[in-house]
PDB file of C-alpha atoms in Angstrom:
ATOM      1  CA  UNK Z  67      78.960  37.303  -1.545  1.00 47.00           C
ATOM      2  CA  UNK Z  68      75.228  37.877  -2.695  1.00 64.00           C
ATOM      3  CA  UNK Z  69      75.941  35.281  -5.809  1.00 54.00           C
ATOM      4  CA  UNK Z  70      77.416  32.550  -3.328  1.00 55.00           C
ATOM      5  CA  UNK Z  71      73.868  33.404  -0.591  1.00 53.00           C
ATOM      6  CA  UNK Z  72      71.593  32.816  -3.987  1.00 58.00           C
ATOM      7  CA  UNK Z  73      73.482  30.155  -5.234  1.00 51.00           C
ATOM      8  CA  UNK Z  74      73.149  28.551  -1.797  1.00 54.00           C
ATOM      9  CA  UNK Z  75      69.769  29.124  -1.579  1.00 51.00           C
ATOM     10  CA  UNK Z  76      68.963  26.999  -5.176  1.00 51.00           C
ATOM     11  CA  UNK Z  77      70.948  24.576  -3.694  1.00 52.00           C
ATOM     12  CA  UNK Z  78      68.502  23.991  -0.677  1.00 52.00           C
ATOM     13  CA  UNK Z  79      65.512  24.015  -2.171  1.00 52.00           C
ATOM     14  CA  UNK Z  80      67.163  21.869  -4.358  1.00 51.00           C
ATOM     15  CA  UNK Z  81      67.976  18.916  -1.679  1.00 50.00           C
ATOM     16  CA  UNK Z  82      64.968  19.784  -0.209  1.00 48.00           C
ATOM     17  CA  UNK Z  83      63.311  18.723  -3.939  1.00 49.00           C
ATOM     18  CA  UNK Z  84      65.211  15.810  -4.393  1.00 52.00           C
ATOM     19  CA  UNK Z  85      65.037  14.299  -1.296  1.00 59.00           C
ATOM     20  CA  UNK Z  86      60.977  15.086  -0.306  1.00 75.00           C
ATOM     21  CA  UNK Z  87      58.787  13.327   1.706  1.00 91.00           C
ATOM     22  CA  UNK Z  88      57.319  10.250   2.140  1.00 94.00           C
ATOM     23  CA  UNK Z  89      52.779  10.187   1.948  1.00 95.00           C
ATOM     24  CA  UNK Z  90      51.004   7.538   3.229  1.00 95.00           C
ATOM     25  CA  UNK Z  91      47.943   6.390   5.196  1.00 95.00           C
ATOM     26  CA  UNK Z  92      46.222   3.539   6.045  1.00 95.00           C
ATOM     27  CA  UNK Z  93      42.481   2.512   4.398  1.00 94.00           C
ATOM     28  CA  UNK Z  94      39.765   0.945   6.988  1.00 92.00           C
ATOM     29  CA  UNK Z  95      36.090   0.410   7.319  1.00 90.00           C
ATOM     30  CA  UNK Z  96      34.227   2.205  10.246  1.00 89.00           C
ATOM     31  CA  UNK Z  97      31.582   0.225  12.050  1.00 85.00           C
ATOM     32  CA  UNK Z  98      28.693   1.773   9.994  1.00 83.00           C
ATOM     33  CA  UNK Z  99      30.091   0.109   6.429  1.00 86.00           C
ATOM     34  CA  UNK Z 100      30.795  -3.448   5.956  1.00 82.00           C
ATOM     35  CA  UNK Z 101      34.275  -4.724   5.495  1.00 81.00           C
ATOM     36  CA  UNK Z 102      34.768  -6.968   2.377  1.00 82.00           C
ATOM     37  CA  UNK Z 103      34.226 -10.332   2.817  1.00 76.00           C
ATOM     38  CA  UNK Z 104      37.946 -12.258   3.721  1.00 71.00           C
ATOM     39  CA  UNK Z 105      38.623 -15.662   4.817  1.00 64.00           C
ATOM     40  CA  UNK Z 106      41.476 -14.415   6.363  1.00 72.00           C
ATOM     41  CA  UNK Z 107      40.424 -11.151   7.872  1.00 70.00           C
ATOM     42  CA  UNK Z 108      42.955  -9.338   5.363  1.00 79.00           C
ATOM     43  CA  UNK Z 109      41.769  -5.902   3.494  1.00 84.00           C
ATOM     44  CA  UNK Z 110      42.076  -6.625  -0.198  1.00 86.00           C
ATOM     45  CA  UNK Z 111      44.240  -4.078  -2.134  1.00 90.00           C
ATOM     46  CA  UNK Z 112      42.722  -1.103  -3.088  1.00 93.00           C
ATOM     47  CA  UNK Z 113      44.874   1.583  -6.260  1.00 95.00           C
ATOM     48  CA  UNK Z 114      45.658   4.784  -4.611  1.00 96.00           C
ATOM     49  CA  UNK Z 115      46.396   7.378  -7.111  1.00 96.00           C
ATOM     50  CA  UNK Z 116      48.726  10.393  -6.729  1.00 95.00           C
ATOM     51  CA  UNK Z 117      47.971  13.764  -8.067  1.00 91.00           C
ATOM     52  CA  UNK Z 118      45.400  12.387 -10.998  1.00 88.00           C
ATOM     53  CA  UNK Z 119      47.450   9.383 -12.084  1.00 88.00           C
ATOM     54  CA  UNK Z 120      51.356  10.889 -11.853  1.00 89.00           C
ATOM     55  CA  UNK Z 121      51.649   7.931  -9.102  1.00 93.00           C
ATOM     56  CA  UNK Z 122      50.354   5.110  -7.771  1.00 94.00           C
ATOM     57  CA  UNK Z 123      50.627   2.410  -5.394  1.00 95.00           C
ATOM     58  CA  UNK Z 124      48.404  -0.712  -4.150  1.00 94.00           C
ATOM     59  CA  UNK Z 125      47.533  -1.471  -0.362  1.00 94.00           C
ATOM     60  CA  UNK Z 126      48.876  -3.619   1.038  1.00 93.00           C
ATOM     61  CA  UNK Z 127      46.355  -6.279   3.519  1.00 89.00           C
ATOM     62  CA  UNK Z 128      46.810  -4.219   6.439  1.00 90.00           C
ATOM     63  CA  UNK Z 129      45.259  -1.172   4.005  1.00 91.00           C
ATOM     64  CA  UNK Z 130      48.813   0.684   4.551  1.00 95.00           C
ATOM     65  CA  UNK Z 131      49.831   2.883   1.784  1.00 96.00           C
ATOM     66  CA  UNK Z 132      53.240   4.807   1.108  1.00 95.00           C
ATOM     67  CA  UNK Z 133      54.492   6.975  -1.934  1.00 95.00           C
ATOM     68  CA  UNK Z 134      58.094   8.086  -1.463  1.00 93.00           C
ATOM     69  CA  UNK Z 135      60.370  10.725  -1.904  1.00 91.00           C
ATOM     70  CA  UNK Z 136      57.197  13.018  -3.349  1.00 92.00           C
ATOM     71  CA  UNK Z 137      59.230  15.994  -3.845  1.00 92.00           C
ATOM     72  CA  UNK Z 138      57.439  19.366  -2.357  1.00 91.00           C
ATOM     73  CA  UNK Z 139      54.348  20.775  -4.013  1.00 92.00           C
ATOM     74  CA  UNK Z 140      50.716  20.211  -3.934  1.00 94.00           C
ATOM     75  CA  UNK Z 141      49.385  16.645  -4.432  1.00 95.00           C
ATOM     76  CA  UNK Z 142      45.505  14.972  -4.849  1.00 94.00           C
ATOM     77  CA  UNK Z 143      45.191  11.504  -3.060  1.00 96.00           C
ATOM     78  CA  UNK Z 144      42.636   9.381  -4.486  1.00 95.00           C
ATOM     79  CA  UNK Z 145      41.880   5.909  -3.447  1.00 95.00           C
ATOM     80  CA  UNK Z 146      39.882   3.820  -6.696  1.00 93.00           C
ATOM     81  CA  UNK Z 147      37.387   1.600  -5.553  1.00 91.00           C
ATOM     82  CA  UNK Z 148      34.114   0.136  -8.157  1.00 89.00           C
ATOM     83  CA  UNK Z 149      32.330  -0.785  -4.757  1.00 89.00           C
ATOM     84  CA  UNK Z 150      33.592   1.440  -1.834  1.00 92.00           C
ATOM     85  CA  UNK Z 151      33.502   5.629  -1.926  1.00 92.00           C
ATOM     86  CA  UNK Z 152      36.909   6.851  -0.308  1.00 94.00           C
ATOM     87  CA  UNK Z 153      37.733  10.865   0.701  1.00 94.00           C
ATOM     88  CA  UNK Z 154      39.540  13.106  -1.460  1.00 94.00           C
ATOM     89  CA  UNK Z 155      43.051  14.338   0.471  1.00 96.00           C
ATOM     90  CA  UNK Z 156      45.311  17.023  -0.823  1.00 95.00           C
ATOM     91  CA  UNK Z 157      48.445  17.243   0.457  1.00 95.00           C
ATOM     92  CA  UNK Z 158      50.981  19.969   0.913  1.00 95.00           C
ATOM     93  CA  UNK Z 159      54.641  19.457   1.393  1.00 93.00           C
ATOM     94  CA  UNK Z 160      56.856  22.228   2.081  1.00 91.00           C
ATOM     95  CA  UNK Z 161      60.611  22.851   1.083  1.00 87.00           C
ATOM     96  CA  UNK Z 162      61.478  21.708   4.657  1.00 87.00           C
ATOM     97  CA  UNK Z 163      59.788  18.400   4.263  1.00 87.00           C
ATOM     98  CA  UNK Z 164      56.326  19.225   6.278  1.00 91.00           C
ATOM     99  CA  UNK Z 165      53.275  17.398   5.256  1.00 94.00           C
ATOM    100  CA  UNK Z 166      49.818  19.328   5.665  1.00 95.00           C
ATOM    101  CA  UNK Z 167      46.730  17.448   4.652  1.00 96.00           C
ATOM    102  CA  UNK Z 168      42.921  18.529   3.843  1.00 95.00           C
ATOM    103  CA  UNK Z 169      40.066  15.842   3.470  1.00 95.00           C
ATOM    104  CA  UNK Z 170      37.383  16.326   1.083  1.00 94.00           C
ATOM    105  CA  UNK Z 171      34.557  13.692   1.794  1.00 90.00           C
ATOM    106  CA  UNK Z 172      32.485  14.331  -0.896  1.00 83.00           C
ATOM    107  CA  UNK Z 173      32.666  17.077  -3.893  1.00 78.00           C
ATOM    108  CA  UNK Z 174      31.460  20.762  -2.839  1.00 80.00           C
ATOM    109  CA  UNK Z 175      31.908  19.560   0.997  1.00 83.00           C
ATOM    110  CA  UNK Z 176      34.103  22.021   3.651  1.00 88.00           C
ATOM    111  CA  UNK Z 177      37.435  21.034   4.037  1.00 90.00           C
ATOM    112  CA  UNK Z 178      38.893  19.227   7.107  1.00 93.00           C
ATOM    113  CA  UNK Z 179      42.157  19.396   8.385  1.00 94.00           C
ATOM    114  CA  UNK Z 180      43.229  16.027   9.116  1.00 95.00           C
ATOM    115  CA  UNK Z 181      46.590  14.990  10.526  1.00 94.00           C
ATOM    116  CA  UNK Z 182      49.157  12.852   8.731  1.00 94.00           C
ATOM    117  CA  UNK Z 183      49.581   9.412   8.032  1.00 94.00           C
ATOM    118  CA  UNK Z 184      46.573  10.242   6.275  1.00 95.00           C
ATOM    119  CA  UNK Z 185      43.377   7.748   7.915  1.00 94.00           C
ATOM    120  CA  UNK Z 186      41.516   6.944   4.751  1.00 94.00           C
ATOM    121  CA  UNK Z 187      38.126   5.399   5.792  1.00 93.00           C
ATOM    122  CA  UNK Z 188      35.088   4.167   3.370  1.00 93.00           C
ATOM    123  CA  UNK Z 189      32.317   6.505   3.475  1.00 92.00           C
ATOM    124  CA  UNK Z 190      29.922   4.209   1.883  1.00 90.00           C
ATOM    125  CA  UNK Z 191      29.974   1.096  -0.049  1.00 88.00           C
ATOM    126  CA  UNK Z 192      28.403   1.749  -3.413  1.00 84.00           C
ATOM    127  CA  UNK Z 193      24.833   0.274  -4.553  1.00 78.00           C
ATOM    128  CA  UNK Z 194      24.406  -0.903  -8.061  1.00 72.00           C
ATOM    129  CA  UNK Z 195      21.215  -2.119  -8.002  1.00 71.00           C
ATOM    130  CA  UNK Z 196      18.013  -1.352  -6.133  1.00 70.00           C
ATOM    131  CA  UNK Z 197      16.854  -4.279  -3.720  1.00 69.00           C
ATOM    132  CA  UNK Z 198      13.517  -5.879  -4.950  1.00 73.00           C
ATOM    133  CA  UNK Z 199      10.654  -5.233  -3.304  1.00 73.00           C
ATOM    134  CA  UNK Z 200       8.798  -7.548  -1.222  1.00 75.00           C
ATOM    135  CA  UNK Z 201       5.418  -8.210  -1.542  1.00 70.00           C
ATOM    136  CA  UNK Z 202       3.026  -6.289   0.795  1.00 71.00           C
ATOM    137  CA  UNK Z 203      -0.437  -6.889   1.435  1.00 70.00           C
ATOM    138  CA  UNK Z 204      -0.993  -3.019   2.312  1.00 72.00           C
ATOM    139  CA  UNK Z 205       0.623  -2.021  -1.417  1.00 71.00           C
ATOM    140  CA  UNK Z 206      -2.456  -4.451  -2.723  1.00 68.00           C
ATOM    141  CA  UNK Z 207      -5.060  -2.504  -0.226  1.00 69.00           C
ATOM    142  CA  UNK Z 208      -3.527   1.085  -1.336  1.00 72.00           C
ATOM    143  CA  UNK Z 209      -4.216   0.014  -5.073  1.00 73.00           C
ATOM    144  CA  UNK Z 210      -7.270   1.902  -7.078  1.00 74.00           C
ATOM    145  CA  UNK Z 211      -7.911  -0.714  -9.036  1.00 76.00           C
ATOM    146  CA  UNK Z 212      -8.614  -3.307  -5.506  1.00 67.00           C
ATOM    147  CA  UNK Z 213     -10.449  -0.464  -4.220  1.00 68.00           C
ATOM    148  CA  UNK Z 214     -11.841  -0.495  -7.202  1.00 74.00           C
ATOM    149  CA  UNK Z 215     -13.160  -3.717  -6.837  1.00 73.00           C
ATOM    150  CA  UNK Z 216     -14.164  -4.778  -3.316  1.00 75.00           C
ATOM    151  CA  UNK Z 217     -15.464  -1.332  -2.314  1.00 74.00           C
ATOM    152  CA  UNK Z 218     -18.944  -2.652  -4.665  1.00 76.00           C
ATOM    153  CA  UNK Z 219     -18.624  -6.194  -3.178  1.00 77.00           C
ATOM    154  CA  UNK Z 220     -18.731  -4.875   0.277  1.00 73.00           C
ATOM    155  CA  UNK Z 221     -21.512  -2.521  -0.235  1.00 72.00           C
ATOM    156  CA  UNK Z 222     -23.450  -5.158  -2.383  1.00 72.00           C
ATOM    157  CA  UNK Z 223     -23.045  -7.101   0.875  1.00 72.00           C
ATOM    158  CA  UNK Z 224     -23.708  -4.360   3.590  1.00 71.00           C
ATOM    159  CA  UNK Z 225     -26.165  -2.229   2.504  1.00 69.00           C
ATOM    160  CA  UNK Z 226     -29.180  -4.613   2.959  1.00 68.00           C
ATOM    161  CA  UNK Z 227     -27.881  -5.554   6.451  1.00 68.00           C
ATOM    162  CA  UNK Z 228     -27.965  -1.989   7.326  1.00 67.00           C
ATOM    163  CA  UNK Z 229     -31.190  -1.155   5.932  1.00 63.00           C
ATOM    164  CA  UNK Z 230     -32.518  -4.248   7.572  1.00 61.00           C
ATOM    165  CA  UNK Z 231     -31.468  -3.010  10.744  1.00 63.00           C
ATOM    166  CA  UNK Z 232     -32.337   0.970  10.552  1.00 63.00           C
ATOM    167  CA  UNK Z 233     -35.923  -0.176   9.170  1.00 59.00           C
ATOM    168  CA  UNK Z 234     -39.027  -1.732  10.799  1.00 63.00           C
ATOM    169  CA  UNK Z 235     -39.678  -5.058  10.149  1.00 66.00           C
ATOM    170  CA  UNK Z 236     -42.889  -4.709   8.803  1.00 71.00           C
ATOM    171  CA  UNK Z 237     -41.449  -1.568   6.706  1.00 66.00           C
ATOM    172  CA  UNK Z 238     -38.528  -3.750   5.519  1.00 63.00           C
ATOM    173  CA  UNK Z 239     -40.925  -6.766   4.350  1.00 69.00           C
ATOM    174  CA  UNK Z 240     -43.171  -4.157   2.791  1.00 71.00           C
ATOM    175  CA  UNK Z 241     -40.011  -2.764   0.897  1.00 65.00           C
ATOM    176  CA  UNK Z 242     -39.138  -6.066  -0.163  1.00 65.00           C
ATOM    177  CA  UNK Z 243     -42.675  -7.272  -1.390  1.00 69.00           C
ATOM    178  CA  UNK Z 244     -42.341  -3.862  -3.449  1.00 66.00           C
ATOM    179  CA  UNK Z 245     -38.944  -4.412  -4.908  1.00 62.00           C
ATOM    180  CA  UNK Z 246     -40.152  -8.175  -5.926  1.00 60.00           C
ATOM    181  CA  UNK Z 247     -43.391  -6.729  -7.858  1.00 54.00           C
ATOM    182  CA  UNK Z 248     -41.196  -4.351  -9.425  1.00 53.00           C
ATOM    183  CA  UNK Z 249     -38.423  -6.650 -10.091  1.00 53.00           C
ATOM    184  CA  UNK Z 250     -41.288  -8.929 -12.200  1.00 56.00           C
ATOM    185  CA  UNK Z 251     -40.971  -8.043 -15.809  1.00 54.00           C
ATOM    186  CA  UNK Z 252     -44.318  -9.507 -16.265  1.00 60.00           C
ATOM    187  CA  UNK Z 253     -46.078  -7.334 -13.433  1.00 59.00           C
ATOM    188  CA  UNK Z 254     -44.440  -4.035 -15.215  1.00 55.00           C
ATOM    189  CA  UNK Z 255     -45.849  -4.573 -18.291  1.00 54.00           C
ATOM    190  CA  UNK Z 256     -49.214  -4.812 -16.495  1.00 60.00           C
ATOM    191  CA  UNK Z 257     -49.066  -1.592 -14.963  1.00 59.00           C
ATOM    192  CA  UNK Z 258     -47.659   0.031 -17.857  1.00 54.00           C
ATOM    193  CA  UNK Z 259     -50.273  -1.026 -20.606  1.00 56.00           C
ATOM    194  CA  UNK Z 260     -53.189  -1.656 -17.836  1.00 59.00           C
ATOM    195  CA  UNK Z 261     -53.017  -5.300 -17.418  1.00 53.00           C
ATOM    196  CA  UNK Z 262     -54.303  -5.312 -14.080  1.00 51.00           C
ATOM    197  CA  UNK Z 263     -57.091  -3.559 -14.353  1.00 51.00           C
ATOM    198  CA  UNK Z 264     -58.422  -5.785 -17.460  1.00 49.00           C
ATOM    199  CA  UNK Z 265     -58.064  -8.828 -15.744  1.00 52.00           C
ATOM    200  CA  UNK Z 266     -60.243  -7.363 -12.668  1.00 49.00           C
ATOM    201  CA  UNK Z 267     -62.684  -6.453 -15.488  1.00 50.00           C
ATOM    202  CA  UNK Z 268     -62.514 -10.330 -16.883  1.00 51.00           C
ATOM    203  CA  UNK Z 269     -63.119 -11.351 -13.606  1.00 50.00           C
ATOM    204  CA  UNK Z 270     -66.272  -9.220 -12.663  1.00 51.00           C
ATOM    205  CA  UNK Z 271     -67.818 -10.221 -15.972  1.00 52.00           C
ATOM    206  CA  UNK Z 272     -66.932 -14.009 -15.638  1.00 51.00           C
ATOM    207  CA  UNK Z 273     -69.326 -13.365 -12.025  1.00 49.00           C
TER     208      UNK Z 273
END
């Protein structure tokens, strides 16, 4: 009697093994990711792997996806895509044929429990290549060497007009009378080697 209970037993979970279940799901694109471009509104197939390559299967334009008969055990669903990023789902089926599913969205992330037909959605669609920046007339004011530049200029150009207006205007033509006798190469030389003084002598003696 006990041989004929075990022997029916490995015959059940046999049956159960052979005949499985069926996993599938369906692959769409939430509001925040754009769809790829169709002329017919049809999703374009994506590969959906089965436990790291033991299966696969294409899907189809609706996005539906099926693998059947997957006899009981523990099974990785992967979708492939070079421009979208799709969940991980693992998948449980038991002896009796039940499907329980968990939904990785990205590596290291909680698991979810998710209900099945699995609901495969693109997280993000993949960028390659960094969008070129525009040209921006605040990158060319934030740049040391412009500052550089027209910090001089406009101080060249302001700094009179503001001494102009803090000084006198006697004071300020004074100044300027000073800066021009200064500024004379010929008038230094005089009042470094005494120039000015000789010619005052040259002139008393010419009297």
């Amino acid at each position: 009697m006990t041989w004929l209970a075990s022997f029916a037993l490995v015959w059940a979970a046999l049956v159960a093994t052979a005949i499985g279940a069926n996993i599938e799901g369906t692959i769409s694109f939430p509001a925040g990711v754009a769809a790829p471009e169709s002329t017919d509104g049809a999703i374009p197939s994506f590969q959906v792997v089965l436990d790291g390559g033991a299966r696969s299967t294409l899907s189809k334009q609706d996005g539906h996806f099926i693998f059947h008969d997957v006899p009981a055990g523990r099974y990785t669903v992967d979708i492939h895509s070079p421009v979208y990023m799709f969940s991980q789902f693992k998948v449980d089926i038991s002896a009796s044929g039940d499907v329980r599913a968990l939904e990785f969205k990205y590596p290291g992330t909680p698991k979810i429990a998710v209900t099945h037909p699995l609901a495969a959605e693109a997280l993000v669609k993949v960028q390659y290549f960094q969008p070129r920046e525009k040209f921006s007339a605040m990158d060319l004011v934030r740049n040391p060497s412009f500052l550089g530049l027209i910090v001089p200029i406009v101080l060249v150009w302001l700094l009179p007009k503001l001494t102009e207006s803090m000084l006198d205007p006697e004071e300020f033509k004074q100044a300027q009378e000073e800066m021009g006798a200064v500024g004379d190469p010929q008038a230094m030389l005089k009042g470094l080697f005494g120039g000015g003084s000789g010619d005052a002598k040259d002139e008393e003696d010419s009297d």
